[in-house]
Amino acid sequence: MELYSGQSCWIDTLPVPPAFPALDQDISCDVAIIGAGSTGALCAYELIRHGLDVIVVDKRKAASGSSCVNTGLVQYINDKPLSACIHSFGTEQAVRFYSLCREAVSELQSICSNIEGADFVRKDSLYVASHPEDAAALKEESAIITGYGFDAEYWDERTTASQFAFGKAALYSRGDAELNPYRFVNGLLAAIGRQGGRIYEHTEVKRHTTSPDSITLYTDKWKIQAQYVVFASGYETQERMANPNAVLSSTFAIATQPLDSFPDWPHRCLIWETARPYMYIRTTADNRIIAGGFDERTNIADERNRMLPHKASMLLEKLHEMFPRLPELRASYSWAAAFGNTHDGLPMIGLHPSSPRCFLALGYGGNGTVYSKIAASILSGLIVNGGHPDAQLFRVDRPSRTLSPAYRINDCRG
């Protein structure tokens, strides 16, 4: 699968990433993880902490798939509002889901404190009403979120206008973050290597077989024998193990030239909107603006690539509309990428229903990095302890709950 095209801004922030060998012999381990992106790295990091012998393999260079085009927004509020989650899953599970996301942000901060250059910075978020008629729903959502102890508040048009160049109703929340996803994953993989984990890039697993007490993975020349395998291969997992709950689409992003200042943008907070498909924006450590979104319901690479120039122009135009006092902007980088979501809005985490000893860690959705951290915690519980109290919510074979059209299309915010 062609995961992306164009050029991401992140790769230039780490010109010489860590290098890992290709597999050159038969090996064995406790857990083999397929995928050396953010999900695979976080799962490996967590399992090694529990004393397991872990290897990570990737058919590409490590961290060169979707992780290098992730826009690095780390948020606990989801594309599917808490009110919609309550309707779908019930109050207890919905609030637990949002609580897990909030906890994951703090856990990522702790991990990043030991990774040089991850550029993890706590940020507030502004969730903007794209249309006046969206204000009432945001106000209701604010009451629900704050009622369950999340730090957010409703801003009317006048309040927003007193802070920003635009006057639209919004939900202002605290407790989110941003990071450099490429440096984060590469730094995490380097840490895994120092802790005894083995990482092999340019090593493609072609097939696997299972026995009552082990699983064997086969490359073209070599085999890996493990007690368990974790498929953390992102959207390409659908080519091997398709799930009807998954929806693949395309998303688009740009990064501007570095700017000297950001007028009418307090604290350079994260900004996204209620429109579907929507736009979201953040800034970077080297003072660029990243804008993304305007997703399309296609996963055909040629179609996505043809759309990229027009989508980049749309993103620039929207930035000027929101912040008219910014200087003339140009897209120094632009890229288009595959993006995965689920019909019910939750990631898919857990044992594959028809493949014994195979676990899936699929952080599909707009909060992908957050979901990857949740997956790492749940899978370590399932593998090390035989269970986890939150595993049922995310199980791979759960009944699919179809979303209303307003929540079908997302982007790769994080």
GROMACS .gro file of C-alpha atoms in nm:
model
  414
    1MET     CA    1   0.000   0.000   0.000
    2GLU     CA    2   0.125   0.350  -0.080
    3LEU     CA    3   0.088   0.518   0.258
    4TYR     CA    4   0.172   0.874   0.154
    5SER     CA    5   0.309   1.101  -0.114
    6GLY     CA    6   0.470   1.443  -0.107
    7GLN     CA    7   0.715   1.555   0.159
    8SER     CA    8   0.655   1.572   0.532
    9CYS     CA    9   0.826   1.842   0.738
   10TRP     CA   10   0.932   1.597   1.007
   11ILE     CA   11   1.194   1.401   0.816
   12ASP     CA   12   1.418   1.708   0.782
   13THR     CA   13   1.420   1.748   1.161
   14LEU     CA   14   1.621   1.426   1.193
   15PRO     CA   15   1.851   1.398   0.889
   16VAL     CA   16   2.034   1.094   1.030
   17PRO     CA   17   1.782   0.868   1.208
   18PRO     CA   18   1.889   0.553   1.391
   19ALA     CA   19   1.973   0.264   1.160
   20PHE     CA   20   1.883  -0.098   1.230
   21PRO     CA   21   1.989  -0.415   1.049
   22ALA     CA   22   1.777  -0.643   0.835
   23LEU     CA   23   1.710  -0.988   0.975
   24ASP     CA   24   1.985  -1.227   0.865
   25GLN     CA   25   1.915  -1.545   1.062
   26ASP     CA   26   1.643  -1.748   1.232
   27ILE     CA   27   1.560  -1.608   1.576
   28SER     CA   28   1.319  -1.658   1.865
   29CYS     CA   29   1.162  -1.427   2.122
   30ASP     CA   30   0.870  -1.389   2.361
   31VAL     CA   31   0.682  -1.131   2.150
   32ALA     CA   32   0.734  -1.031   1.788
   33ILE     CA   33   0.588  -0.696   1.683
   34ILE     CA   34   0.520  -0.627   1.315
   35GLY     CA   35   0.549  -0.254   1.253
   36ALA     CA   36   0.817  -0.009   1.368
   37GLY     CA   37   0.595   0.298   1.385
   38SER     CA   38   0.451   0.471   1.690
   39THR     CA   39   0.220   0.182   1.781
   40GLY     CA   40   0.482  -0.090   1.748
   41ALA     CA   41   0.741   0.116   1.934
   42LEU     CA   42   0.507   0.194   2.223
   43CYS     CA   43   0.400  -0.171   2.251
   44ALA     CA   44   0.763  -0.285   2.251
   45TYR     CA   45   0.859  -0.024   2.509
   46GLU     CA   46   0.581  -0.137   2.743
   47LEU     CA   47   0.646  -0.511   2.702
   48ILE     CA   48   1.020  -0.471   2.761
   49ARG     CA   49   0.940  -0.287   3.083
   50HIS     CA   50   0.770  -0.609   3.196
   51GLY     CA   51   1.082  -0.812   3.127
   52LEU     CA   52   0.983  -0.977   2.799
   53ASP     CA   53   1.219  -1.053   2.513
   54VAL     CA   54   1.079  -0.843   2.227
   55ILE     CA   55   1.170  -0.796   1.862
   56VAL     CA   56   1.026  -0.539   1.621
   57VAL     CA   57   1.031  -0.586   1.243
   58ASP     CA   58   0.929  -0.355   0.962
   59LYS     CA   59   0.935  -0.409   0.587
   60ARG     CA   60   1.045  -0.046   0.539
   61LYS     CA   61   1.297   0.164   0.719
   62ALA     CA   62   1.180   0.205   1.077
   63ALA     CA   63   0.946   0.501   1.139
   64SER     CA   64   0.911   0.567   0.766
   65GLY     CA   65   0.544   0.472   0.725
   66SER     CA   66   0.247   0.667   0.857
   67SER     CA   67   0.445   0.785   1.160
   68CYS     CA   68   0.650   1.029   0.953
   69VAL     CA   69   0.334   1.200   0.819
   70ASN     CA   70   0.145   1.206   1.148
   71THR     CA   71   0.078   1.571   1.234
   72GLY     CA   72   0.153   1.517   1.600
   73LEU     CA   73  -0.155   1.650   1.778
   74VAL     CA   74  -0.200   1.465   2.108
   75GLN     CA   75  -0.554   1.518   2.236
   76TYR     CA   76  -0.799   1.348   2.468
   77ILE     CA   77  -1.115   1.498   2.317
   78ASN     CA   78  -1.210   1.284   2.023
   79ASP     CA   79  -1.365   1.330   1.681
   80LYS     CA   80  -1.659   1.145   1.832
   81PRO     CA   81  -1.787   1.374   2.111
   82LEU     CA   82  -1.838   1.238   2.461
   83SER     CA   83  -2.214   1.279   2.417
   84ALA     CA   84  -2.204   1.056   2.108
   85CYS     CA   85  -1.987   0.802   2.289
   86ILE     CA   86  -2.240   0.791   2.573
   87HIS     CA   87  -2.516   0.726   2.320
   88SER     CA   88  -2.315   0.443   2.158
   89PHE     CA   89  -2.146   0.276   2.453
   90GLY     CA   90  -2.327   0.392   2.767
   91THR     CA   91  -2.208   0.646   3.022
   92GLU     CA   92  -1.961   0.430   3.212
   93GLN     CA   93  -1.770   0.307   2.908
   94ALA     CA   94  -1.779   0.643   2.730
   95VAL     CA   95  -1.638   0.831   3.027
   96ARG     CA   96  -1.380   0.559   3.077
   97PHE     CA   97  -1.273   0.594   2.713
   98TYR     CA   98  -1.222   0.968   2.749
   99SER     CA   99  -1.041   0.914   3.081
  100LEU     CA  100  -0.805   0.663   2.918
  101CYS     CA  101  -0.727   0.915   2.646
  102ARG     CA  102  -0.652   1.185   2.904
  103GLU     CA  103  -0.428   0.945   3.100
  104ALA     CA  104  -0.247   0.846   2.780
  105VAL     CA  105  -0.149   1.209   2.715
  106SER     CA  106   0.022   1.225   3.054
  107GLU     CA  107   0.188   0.887   3.001
  108LEU     CA  108   0.325   1.006   2.667
  109GLN     CA  109   0.463   1.315   2.838
  110SER     CA  110   0.649   1.092   3.084
  111ILE     CA  111   0.796   0.880   2.802
  112CYS     CA  112   0.895   1.187   2.601
  113SER     CA  113   1.081   1.336   2.896
  114ASN     CA  114   1.352   1.078   2.822
  115ILE     CA  115   1.356   1.126   2.443
  116GLU     CA  116   1.573   1.408   2.311
  117GLY     CA  117   1.401   1.615   2.043
  118ALA     CA  118   1.051   1.471   2.082
  119ASP     CA  119   0.934   1.832   2.131
  120PHE     CA  120   0.644   1.728   2.354
  121VAL     CA  121   0.470   2.046   2.468
  122ARG     CA  122   0.147   2.073   2.662
  123LYS     CA  123  -0.113   2.272   2.472
  124ASP     CA  124  -0.471   2.383   2.516
  125SER     CA  125  -0.720   2.314   2.236
  126LEU     CA  126  -0.987   2.528   2.072
  127TYR     CA  127  -1.267   2.328   1.908
  128VAL     CA  128  -1.440   2.585   1.686
  129ALA     CA  129  -1.801   2.592   1.564
  130SER     CA  130  -1.765   2.599   1.186
  131HIS     CA  131  -2.122   2.724   1.147
  132PRO     CA  132  -2.343   2.926   1.383
  133GLU     CA  133  -2.584   2.635   1.415
  134ASP     CA  134  -2.304   2.423   1.567
  135ALA     CA  135  -2.279   2.648   1.872
  136ALA     CA  136  -2.567   2.488   2.061
  137ALA     CA  137  -2.417   2.140   2.027
  138LEU     CA  138  -2.079   2.266   2.149
  139LYS     CA  139  -2.242   2.429   2.449
  140GLU     CA  140  -2.420   2.105   2.533
  141GLU     CA  141  -2.100   1.907   2.487
  142SER     CA  142  -1.917   2.147   2.717
  143ALA     CA  143  -2.171   2.085   2.992
  144ILE     CA  144  -2.137   1.708   2.954
  145ILE     CA  145  -1.756   1.709   2.947
  146THR     CA  146  -1.717   1.937   3.246
  147GLY     CA  147  -1.986   1.742   3.430
  148TYR     CA  148  -1.761   1.438   3.422
  149GLY     CA  149  -1.455   1.624   3.543
  150PHE     CA  150  -1.274   1.717   3.222
  151ASP     CA  151  -1.111   2.059   3.209
  152ALA     CA  152  -1.302   2.248   2.940
  153GLU     CA  153  -1.535   2.544   2.902
  154TYR     CA  154  -1.772   2.689   2.646
  155TRP     CA  155  -1.677   3.016   2.476
  156ASP     CA  156  -1.937   3.222   2.298
  157GLU     CA  157  -1.853   3.427   1.988
  158ARG     CA  158  -1.762   3.736   2.189
  159THR     CA  159  -1.521   3.547   2.416
  160THR     CA  160  -1.342   3.386   2.123
  161ALA     CA  161  -1.322   3.719   1.938
  162SER     CA  162  -1.154   3.877   2.239
  163GLN     CA  163  -0.865   3.632   2.202
  164PHE     CA  164  -0.850   3.538   1.832
  165ALA     CA  165  -0.893   3.705   1.496
  166PHE     CA  166  -1.222   3.523   1.446
  167GLY     CA  167  -1.538   3.528   1.652
  168LYS     CA  168  -1.694   3.184   1.662
  169ALA     CA  169  -1.836   2.977   1.943
  170ALA     CA  170  -1.590   2.717   2.068
  171LEU     CA  171  -1.509   2.452   2.325
  172TYR     CA  172  -1.184   2.545   2.497
  173SER     CA  173  -1.012   2.251   2.667
  174ARG     CA  174  -0.691   2.201   2.864
  175GLY     CA  175  -0.464   1.899   2.895
  176ASP     CA  176  -0.364   1.825   2.536
  177ALA     CA  177  -0.020   1.836   2.374
  178GLU     CA  178   0.182   1.834   2.055
  179LEU     CA  179   0.499   1.647   1.960
  180ASN     CA  180   0.734   1.572   1.673
  181PRO     CA  181   0.613   1.222   1.579
  182TYR     CA  182   0.916   1.129   1.370
  183ARG     CA  183   1.173   1.216   1.634
  184PHE     CA  184   0.949   1.061   1.900
  185VAL     CA  185   0.931   0.722   1.727
  186ASN     CA  186   1.299   0.716   1.633
  187GLY     CA  187   1.397   0.815   1.986
  188LEU     CA  188   1.172   0.549   2.132
  189LEU     CA  189   1.317   0.282   1.903
  190ALA     CA  190   1.669   0.383   2.004
  191ALA     CA  191   1.568   0.352   2.371
  192ILE     CA  192   1.419   0.009   2.304
  193GLY     CA  193   1.748  -0.100   2.150
  194ARG     CA  194   1.941   0.020   2.455
  195GLN     CA  195   1.705  -0.179   2.678
  196GLY     CA  196   1.771  -0.503   2.494
  197GLY     CA  197   1.496  -0.501   2.233
  198ARG     CA  198   1.593  -0.614   1.885
  199ILE     CA  199   1.479  -0.409   1.586
  200TYR     CA  200   1.501  -0.520   1.224
  201GLU     CA  201   1.409  -0.294   0.935
  202HIS     CA  202   1.372  -0.391   0.569
  203THR     CA  203   1.238  -0.723   0.698
  204GLU     CA  204   0.898  -0.822   0.561
  205VAL     CA  205   0.690  -1.096   0.721
  206LYS     CA  206   0.516  -1.287   0.443
  207ARG     CA  207   0.307  -1.535   0.640
  208HIS     CA  208   0.271  -1.704   0.976
  209THR     CA  209   0.171  -2.038   1.124
  210THR     CA  210   0.051  -2.118   1.473
  211SER     CA  211   0.086  -2.415   1.703
  212PRO     CA  212  -0.064  -2.469   2.048
  213ASP     CA  213   0.234  -2.309   2.222
  214SER     CA  214   0.399  -2.074   1.968
  215ILE     CA  215   0.370  -1.880   1.646
  216THR     CA  216   0.619  -1.875   1.360
  217LEU     CA  217   0.667  -1.581   1.123
  218TYR     CA  218   0.831  -1.629   0.786
  219THR     CA  219   1.025  -1.382   0.575
  220ASP     CA  220   1.168  -1.473   0.234
  221LYS     CA  221   1.468  -1.643   0.395
  222TRP     CA  222   1.428  -1.654   0.772
  223LYS     CA  223   1.180  -1.740   1.043
  224ILE     CA  224   1.094  -1.588   1.378
  225GLN     CA  225   0.950  -1.810   1.649
  226ALA     CA  226   0.756  -1.630   1.922
  227GLN     CA  227   0.505  -1.693   2.193
  228TYR     CA  228   0.290  -1.408   2.064
  229VAL     CA  229   0.281  -1.164   1.774
  230VAL     CA  230   0.143  -0.810   1.772
  231PHE     CA  231   0.031  -0.669   1.441
  232ALA     CA  232   0.104  -0.296   1.466
  233SER     CA  233   0.128  -0.249   1.092
  234GLY     CA  234  -0.129   0.031   1.073
  235TYR     CA  235  -0.356   0.061   0.774
  236GLU     CA  236  -0.172  -0.211   0.584
  237THR     CA  237  -0.307  -0.462   0.835
  238GLN     CA  238  -0.631  -0.448   0.637
  239GLU     CA  239  -0.453  -0.616   0.346
  240ARG     CA  240  -0.366  -0.913   0.567
  241MET     CA  241  -0.654  -0.919   0.817
  242ALA     CA  242  -0.944  -0.708   0.688
  243ASN     CA  243  -1.196  -0.594   0.951
  244PRO     CA  244  -1.542  -0.464   0.853
  245ASN     CA  245  -1.523  -0.199   1.125
  246ALA     CA  246  -1.229  -0.028   0.950
  247VAL     CA  247  -1.273   0.258   0.703
  248LEU     CA  248  -0.977   0.377   0.494
  249SER     CA  249  -0.971   0.724   0.341
  250SER     CA  250  -0.722   0.998   0.250
  251THR     CA  251  -0.603   1.308   0.432
  252PHE     CA  252  -0.388   1.610   0.340
  253ALA     CA  253  -0.148   1.843   0.520
  254ILE     CA  254   0.094   2.130   0.473
  255ALA     CA  255   0.368   2.295   0.676
  256THR     CA  256   0.440   2.661   0.612
  257GLN     CA  257   0.767   2.850   0.616
  258PRO     CA  258   0.894   2.948   0.966
  259LEU     CA  259   0.724   3.262   1.101
  260ASP     CA  260   0.847   3.537   1.329
  261SER     CA  261   0.523   3.572   1.521
  262PHE     CA  262   0.167   3.439   1.548
  263PRO     CA  263  -0.066   3.735   1.599
  264ASP     CA  264  -0.418   3.666   1.729
  265TRP     CA  265  -0.321   3.310   1.825
  266PRO     CA  266  -0.288   3.295   2.207
  267HIS     CA  267  -0.037   3.039   2.332
  268ARG     CA  268  -0.033   2.883   1.983
  269CYS     CA  269  -0.301   2.643   2.101
  270LEU     CA  270  -0.426   2.350   1.892
  271ILE     CA  271  -0.728   2.443   1.678
  272TRP     CA  272  -0.981   2.223   1.503
  273GLU     CA  273  -1.341   2.261   1.391
  274THR     CA  274  -1.682   2.097   1.390
  275ALA     CA  275  -1.719   2.073   1.010
  276ARG     CA  276  -1.686   1.727   0.857
  277PRO     CA  277  -1.445   1.691   0.688
  278TYR     CA  278  -1.259   1.947   0.895
  279MET     CA  279  -0.935   2.137   0.922
  280TYR     CA  280  -0.697   2.141   1.219
  281ILE     CA  281  -0.386   2.348   1.287
  282ARG     CA  282  -0.086   2.359   1.518
  283THR     CA  283   0.260   2.515   1.523
  284THR     CA  284   0.602   2.349   1.546
  285ALA     CA  285   0.920   2.395   1.746
  286ASP     CA  286   1.080   2.569   1.446
  287ASN     CA  287   0.783   2.810   1.418
  288ARG     CA  288   0.594   2.665   1.123
  289ILE     CA  289   0.220   2.620   1.098
  290ILE     CA  290   0.095   2.271   1.021
  291ALA     CA  291  -0.255   2.260   0.876
  292GLY     CA  292  -0.430   1.940   0.781
  293GLY     CA  293  -0.759   1.774   0.707
  294PHE     CA  294  -1.016   1.815   0.428
  295ASP     CA  295  -1.025   1.435   0.405
  296GLU     CA  296  -1.169   1.248   0.110
  297ARG     CA  297  -1.348   0.914   0.098
  298THR     CA  298  -1.093   0.740  -0.119
  299ASN     CA  299  -0.792   0.527  -0.048
  300ILE     CA  300  -0.674   0.518  -0.409
  301ALA     CA  301  -0.323   0.662  -0.411
  302ASP     CA  302  -0.346   0.814  -0.760
  303GLU     CA  303  -0.666   0.999  -0.672
  304ARG     CA  304  -0.517   1.124  -0.347
  305ASN     CA  305  -0.204   1.246  -0.522
  306ARG     CA  306  -0.399   1.436  -0.787
  307MET     CA  307  -0.593   1.616  -0.514
  308LEU     CA  308  -0.289   1.729  -0.317
  309PRO     CA  309  -0.210   2.061  -0.494
  310HIS     CA  310  -0.570   2.178  -0.466
  311LYS     CA  311  -0.599   2.065  -0.104
  312ALA     CA  312  -0.276   2.248  -0.017
  313SER     CA  313  -0.420   2.567  -0.167
  314MET     CA  314  -0.742   2.520   0.030
  315LEU     CA  315  -0.549   2.483   0.355
  316LEU     CA  316  -0.348   2.799   0.290
  317GLU     CA  317  -0.662   2.991   0.201
  318LYS     CA  318  -0.834   2.881   0.520
  319LEU     CA  319  -0.534   2.985   0.730
  320HIS     CA  320  -0.543   3.336   0.581
  321GLU     CA  321  -0.914   3.355   0.645
  322MET     CA  322  -0.869   3.263   1.011
  323PHE     CA  323  -0.559   3.476   1.073
  324PRO     CA  324  -0.558   3.775   0.836
  325ARG     CA  325  -0.265   3.943   1.015
  326LEU     CA  326  -0.030   3.657   0.937
  327PRO     CA  327   0.224   3.728   0.662
  328GLU     CA  328   0.186   3.574   0.319
  329LEU     CA  329   0.208   3.199   0.373
  330ARG     CA  330   0.349   2.934   0.148
  331ALA     CA  331   0.347   2.557   0.176
  332SER     CA  332   0.712   2.466   0.227
  333TYR     CA  333   0.598   2.105   0.266
  334SER     CA  334   0.281   1.929   0.155
  335TRP     CA  335   0.175   1.568   0.173
  336ALA     CA  336  -0.120   1.336   0.124
  337ALA     CA  337  -0.165   1.017   0.321
  338ALA     CA  338  -0.383   0.716   0.379
  339PHE     CA  339  -0.590   0.740   0.695
  340GLY     CA  340  -0.786   0.478   0.887
  341ASN     CA  341  -1.092   0.517   1.105
  342THR     CA  342  -1.356   0.284   1.247
  343HIS     CA  343  -1.731   0.293   1.209
  344ASP     CA  344  -1.786   0.319   1.584
  345GLY     CA  345  -1.503   0.566   1.653
  346LEU     CA  346  -1.286   0.344   1.875
  347PRO     CA  347  -0.949   0.186   1.796
  348MET     CA  348  -0.922  -0.191   1.760
  349ILE     CA  349  -0.705  -0.354   2.025
  350GLY     CA  350  -0.684  -0.716   2.132
  351LEU     CA  351  -0.668  -1.080   2.030
  352HIS     CA  352  -0.754  -1.156   1.671
  353PRO     CA  353  -1.070  -1.371   1.683
  354SER     CA  354  -0.948  -1.629   1.432
  355SER     CA  355  -0.570  -1.623   1.480
  356PRO     CA  356  -0.457  -1.769   1.813
  357ARG     CA  357  -0.160  -1.591   1.969
  358CYS     CA  358  -0.207  -1.294   1.733
  359PHE     CA  359  -0.291  -0.952   1.877
  360LEU     CA  360  -0.390  -0.640   1.686
  361ALA     CA  361  -0.290  -0.288   1.789
  362LEU     CA  362  -0.471  -0.063   1.543
  363GLY     CA  363  -0.492   0.298   1.661
  364TYR     CA  364  -0.732   0.402   1.386
  365GLY     CA  365  -0.884   0.746   1.436
  366GLY     CA  366  -0.788   1.108   1.476
  367ASN     CA  367  -0.609   1.051   1.809
  368GLY     CA  368  -0.380   0.780   1.677
  369THR     CA  369  -0.080   0.841   1.903
  370VAL     CA  370  -0.304   0.846   2.210
  371TYR     CA  371  -0.472   0.525   2.096
  372SER     CA  372  -0.132   0.365   2.043
  373LYS     CA  373  -0.043   0.432   2.406
  374ILE     CA  374  -0.372   0.281   2.519
  375ALA     CA  375  -0.302  -0.023   2.299
  376ALA     CA  376   0.042  -0.068   2.453
  377SER     CA  377  -0.104  -0.074   2.805
  378ILE     CA  378  -0.389  -0.310   2.720
  379LEU     CA  379  -0.180  -0.557   2.521
  380SER     CA  380   0.089  -0.574   2.787
  381GLY     CA  381  -0.185  -0.662   3.035
  382LEU     CA  382  -0.329  -0.929   2.808
  383ILE     CA  383   0.011  -1.084   2.733
  384VAL     CA  384   0.175  -1.052   3.075
  385ASN     CA  385  -0.125  -1.099   3.305
  386GLY     CA  386  -0.378  -1.273   3.082
  387GLY     CA  387  -0.626  -0.988   3.100
  388HIS     CA  388  -0.688  -0.615   3.126
  389PRO     CA  389  -0.994  -0.436   3.271
  390ASP     CA  390  -1.038  -0.213   2.964
  391ALA     CA  391  -0.982  -0.476   2.696
  392GLN     CA  392  -1.352  -0.544   2.636
  393LEU     CA  393  -1.421  -0.190   2.515
  394PHE     CA  394  -1.170  -0.211   2.231
  395ARG     CA  395  -1.188  -0.578   2.138
  396VAL     CA  396  -1.136  -0.651   1.771
  397ASP     CA  397  -1.452  -0.860   1.727
  398ARG     CA  398  -1.692  -0.614   1.891
  399PRO     CA  399  -2.021  -0.544   1.711
  400SER     CA  400  -1.979  -0.252   1.472
  401ARG     CA  401  -2.189   0.052   1.556
  402THR     CA  402  -2.238   0.265   1.246
  403LEU     CA  403  -2.176   0.634   1.302
  404SER     CA  404  -2.395   0.914   1.181
  405PRO     CA  405  -2.256   1.084   0.867
  406ALA     CA  406  -2.121   1.372   1.076
  407TYR     CA  407  -1.862   1.143   1.233
  408ARG     CA  408  -1.760   0.919   0.946
  409ILE     CA  409  -1.461   1.112   0.813
  410ASN     CA  410  -1.162   1.203   1.027
  411ASP     CA  411  -0.801   1.297   0.969
  412CYS     CA  412  -0.463   1.203   1.108
  413ARG     CA  413  -0.440   1.468   1.381
  414GLY     CA  414  -0.224   1.252   1.597
   0.00000   0.00000   0.00000
